[in-house]
């Protein structure tokens, strides 16, 4: 059974304080690892898909990286509008998307 | 980017009534759509996979007679919660794959059953 564990569960940062969110996974036949941002009361917003170890993708202040066991979402010089829950999910050989429980990120002005 | 739209975003109904939620892919065709349920401060749980022109595939523990799914066209899937009860109150979200392999989600529908 595919499993996704995200840490930390919650993270509070000062504006401008860079940090990383972790997503550890076990999956049978990884077809893709997804990162999403979810604001309260909204559906997840697509950020990145990573397909193989060593791959990196960037979007504004966010950078996602992937190894064979985990993925990191690095946030550089965050702003208050980056506050949200960040979800990681894996898509494996069972053709199902398995989500982690997310990291609630709060950026303090 | 691709857009998936859900309607209604919020619905309140009385216990025993049925509620229909629509999920549309606005700028792409989706042969497969997915329905998720999310409880407060928990992650998304897959309920069922909706297949255009055929029966939906339900996850273990999901009552197919309570959660009716219809995927009548390449851009529309509907979830009907039949004879809703307070325990069915939740946030329901649909999603769909694009041809480019990205999975986009709708804005979600908050169901409250009184």
mmCIF file of N, CA and C in Angstrom, chain A residues 6 35-47 73 81-88 99-105, chain B residues 6 36-44 91-93 105-110:
data_model
loop_
_atom_site.group_PDB
_atom_site.id
_atom_site.type_symbol
_atom_site.label_atom_id
_atom_site.label_comp_id
_atom_site.label_asym_id
_atom_site.label_seq_id
_atom_site.Cartn_x
_atom_site.Cartn_y
_atom_site.Cartn_z
ATOM 1 N N UNK A 6 3.995 13.575 5.618
ATOM 2 C CA UNK A 6 4.504 14.935 5.499
ATOM 3 C C UNK A 6 4.903 15.468 6.862
ATOM 4 N N UNK A 35 2.752 18.154 -5.827
ATOM 5 C CA UNK A 35 2.615 19.126 -4.754
ATOM 6 C C UNK A 35 1.431 20.042 -5.078
ATOM 7 N N UNK A 36 0.626 20.279 -4.029
ATOM 8 C CA UNK A 36 -0.518 21.168 -4.155
ATOM 9 C C UNK A 36 -0.525 22.148 -2.998
ATOM 10 N N UNK A 37 -1.141 23.286 -3.226
ATOM 11 C CA UNK A 37 -1.390 24.273 -2.181
ATOM 12 C C UNK A 37 -2.906 24.303 -1.962
ATOM 13 N N UNK A 38 -3.328 24.295 -0.701
ATOM 14 C CA UNK A 38 -4.756 24.361 -0.420
ATOM 15 C C UNK A 38 -5.030 25.462 0.599
ATOM 16 N N UNK A 39 -5.886 26.397 0.208
ATOM 17 C CA UNK A 39 -6.335 27.438 1.119
ATOM 18 C C UNK A 39 -7.620 26.972 1.803
ATOM 19 N N UNK A 40 -7.935 27.492 2.982
ATOM 20 C CA UNK A 40 -9.127 27.045 3.719
ATOM 21 C C UNK A 40 -10.390 27.168 2.882
ATOM 22 N N UNK A 41 -11.185 26.092 2.843
ATOM 23 C CA UNK A 41 -12.442 26.115 2.122
ATOM 24 C C UNK A 41 -12.315 26.072 0.616
ATOM 25 N N UNK A 42 -11.133 25.778 0.107
ATOM 26 C CA UNK A 42 -10.904 25.731 -1.343
ATOM 27 C C UNK A 42 -10.350 24.378 -1.746
ATOM 28 N N UNK A 43 -10.453 24.068 -3.038
ATOM 29 C CA UNK A 43 -9.836 22.863 -3.546
ATOM 30 C C UNK A 43 -8.340 23.047 -3.709
ATOM 31 N N UNK A 44 -7.589 21.951 -3.779
ATOM 32 C CA UNK A 44 -6.133 22.057 -3.948
ATOM 33 C C UNK A 44 -5.758 22.727 -5.264
ATOM 34 N N UNK A 45 -4.724 23.558 -5.204
ATOM 35 C CA UNK A 45 -4.216 24.247 -6.383
ATOM 36 C C UNK A 45 -2.922 23.574 -6.806
ATOM 37 N N UNK A 46 -2.852 23.145 -8.059
ATOM 38 C CA UNK A 46 -1.688 22.418 -8.561
ATOM 39 C C UNK A 46 -0.441 23.301 -8.546
ATOM 40 N N UNK A 47 0.660 22.724 -8.042
ATOM 41 C CA UNK A 47 1.942 23.420 -8.048
ATOM 42 C C UNK A 47 2.944 22.733 -8.973
ATOM 43 N N UNK A 73 9.836 20.580 -0.487
ATOM 44 C CA UNK A 73 9.322 21.823 -1.063
ATOM 45 C C UNK A 73 10.028 22.953 -0.323
ATOM 46 N N UNK A 81 1.280 35.871 1.989
ATOM 47 C CA UNK A 81 0.349 35.231 1.053
ATOM 48 C C UNK A 81 0.735 33.790 0.706
ATOM 49 N N UNK A 82 1.891 33.353 1.162
ATOM 50 C CA UNK A 82 2.285 31.953 0.982
ATOM 51 C C UNK A 82 1.684 31.054 2.055
ATOM 52 N N UNK A 83 1.030 31.658 3.036
ATOM 53 C CA UNK A 83 0.382 30.868 4.090
ATOM 54 C C UNK A 83 -0.717 30.007 3.494
ATOM 55 N N UNK A 84 -0.657 28.711 3.770
ATOM 56 C CA UNK A 84 -1.618 27.750 3.225
ATOM 57 C C UNK A 84 -1.239 26.370 3.754
ATOM 58 N N UNK A 85 -2.040 25.374 3.402
ATOM 59 C CA UNK A 85 -1.649 23.991 3.642
ATOM 60 C C UNK A 85 -1.060 23.435 2.357
ATOM 61 N N UNK A 86 0.102 22.824 2.454
ATOM 62 C CA UNK A 86 0.773 22.264 1.290
ATOM 63 C C UNK A 86 0.643 20.741 1.349
ATOM 64 N N UNK A 87 0.084 20.189 0.286
ATOM 65 C CA UNK A 87 -0.191 18.761 0.205
ATOM 66 C C UNK A 87 0.746 18.092 -0.788
ATOM 67 N N UNK A 88 1.194 16.913 -0.415
ATOM 68 C CA UNK A 88 2.023 16.072 -1.274
ATOM 69 C C UNK A 88 1.228 14.814 -1.594
ATOM 70 N N UNK A 99 -2.582 10.823 -0.888
ATOM 71 C CA UNK A 99 -2.201 12.106 -0.309
ATOM 72 C C UNK A 99 -1.605 11.949 1.080
ATOM 73 N N UNK A 100 -0.706 12.858 1.422
ATOM 74 C CA UNK A 100 -0.295 13.038 2.794
ATOM 75 C C UNK A 100 -1.297 13.940 3.496
ATOM 76 N N UNK A 101 -1.082 14.145 4.782
ATOM 77 C CA UNK A 101 -2.018 14.951 5.568
ATOM 78 C C UNK A 101 -1.706 16.445 5.498
ATOM 79 N N UNK A 102 -0.595 16.788 4.877
ATOM 80 C CA UNK A 102 -0.303 18.202 4.640
ATOM 81 C C UNK A 102 0.532 18.868 5.715
ATOM 82 N N UNK A 103 1.115 19.993 5.339
ATOM 83 C CA UNK A 103 1.824 20.884 6.277
ATOM 84 C C UNK A 103 1.125 22.229 6.250
ATOM 85 N N UNK A 104 0.673 22.670 7.416
ATOM 86 C CA UNK A 104 0.012 23.990 7.520
ATOM 87 C C UNK A 104 1.101 25.029 7.740
ATOM 88 N N UNK A 105 1.298 25.853 6.737
ATOM 89 C CA UNK A 105 2.353 26.867 6.777
ATOM 90 C C UNK A 105 1.742 28.227 7.088
ATOM 91 N N UNK B 6 -16.639 23.384 -10.000
ATOM 92 C CA UNK B 6 -17.665 22.659 -9.248
ATOM 93 C C UNK B 6 -18.816 23.590 -8.910
ATOM 94 N N UNK B 36 -13.437 13.177 -4.327
ATOM 95 C CA UNK B 36 -12.782 13.062 -3.029
ATOM 96 C C UNK B 36 -13.687 13.650 -1.960
ATOM 97 N N UNK B 37 -13.404 13.239 -0.747
ATOM 98 C CA UNK B 37 -14.079 13.784 0.422
ATOM 99 C C UNK B 37 -12.993 14.213 1.401
ATOM 100 N N UNK B 38 -13.214 15.349 2.043
ATOM 101 C CA UNK B 38 -12.213 15.856 2.978
ATOM 102 C C UNK B 38 -12.891 16.327 4.250
ATOM 103 N N UNK B 39 -12.460 15.769 5.383
ATOM 104 C CA UNK B 39 -12.940 16.197 6.678
ATOM 105 C C UNK B 39 -11.999 17.266 7.208
ATOM 106 N N UNK B 40 -12.482 18.093 8.145
ATOM 107 C CA UNK B 40 -11.663 19.200 8.660
ATOM 108 C C UNK B 40 -10.281 18.752 9.123
ATOM 109 N N UNK B 41 -9.281 19.449 8.656
ATOM 110 C CA UNK B 41 -7.886 19.223 9.025
ATOM 111 C C UNK B 41 -7.410 17.817 8.679
ATOM 112 N N UNK B 42 -8.061 17.183 7.742
ATOM 113 C CA UNK B 42 -7.606 15.874 7.267
ATOM 114 C C UNK B 42 -7.325 15.954 5.777
ATOM 115 N N UNK B 43 -6.671 14.935 5.279
ATOM 116 C CA UNK B 43 -6.333 14.959 3.866
ATOM 117 C C UNK B 43 -7.487 14.461 3.011
ATOM 118 N N UNK B 44 -7.276 14.471 1.712
ATOM 119 C CA UNK B 44 -8.322 14.055 0.795
ATOM 120 C C UNK B 44 -8.400 12.527 0.739
ATOM 121 N N UNK B 91 -16.696 18.192 2.902
ATOM 122 C CA UNK B 91 -16.203 18.975 1.757
ATOM 123 C C UNK B 91 -15.930 17.972 0.646
ATOM 124 N N UNK B 92 -16.629 18.119 -0.467
ATOM 125 C CA UNK B 92 -16.488 17.190 -1.587
ATOM 126 C C UNK B 92 -15.737 17.902 -2.716
ATOM 127 N N UNK B 93 -14.727 17.231 -3.250
ATOM 128 C CA UNK B 93 -13.878 17.838 -4.279
ATOM 129 C C UNK B 93 -13.727 16.873 -5.440
ATOM 130 N N UNK B 105 -7.882 20.134 -9.608
ATOM 131 C CA UNK B 105 -9.014 19.989 -8.719
ATOM 132 C C UNK B 105 -10.008 21.130 -8.886
ATOM 133 N N UNK B 106 -11.263 20.820 -8.587
ATOM 134 C CA UNK B 106 -12.271 21.852 -8.525
ATOM 135 C C UNK B 106 -12.149 22.635 -7.228
ATOM 136 N N UNK B 107 -13.029 23.639 -7.097
ATOM 137 C CA UNK B 107 -12.957 24.517 -5.929
ATOM 138 C C UNK B 107 -13.559 23.870 -4.688
ATOM 139 N N UNK B 108 -14.235 22.757 -4.868
ATOM 140 C CA UNK B 108 -14.832 22.066 -3.727
ATOM 141 C C UNK B 108 -16.263 22.494 -3.470
ATOM 142 N N UNK B 109 -17.024 21.593 -2.852
ATOM 143 C CA UNK B 109 -18.419 21.864 -2.492
ATOM 144 C C UNK B 109 -18.628 21.490 -1.034
ATOM 145 N N UNK B 110 -19.040 22.482 -0.254
ATOM 146 C CA UNK B 110 -19.273 22.247 1.182
ATOM 147 C C UNK B 110 -20.725 21.844 1.378
#
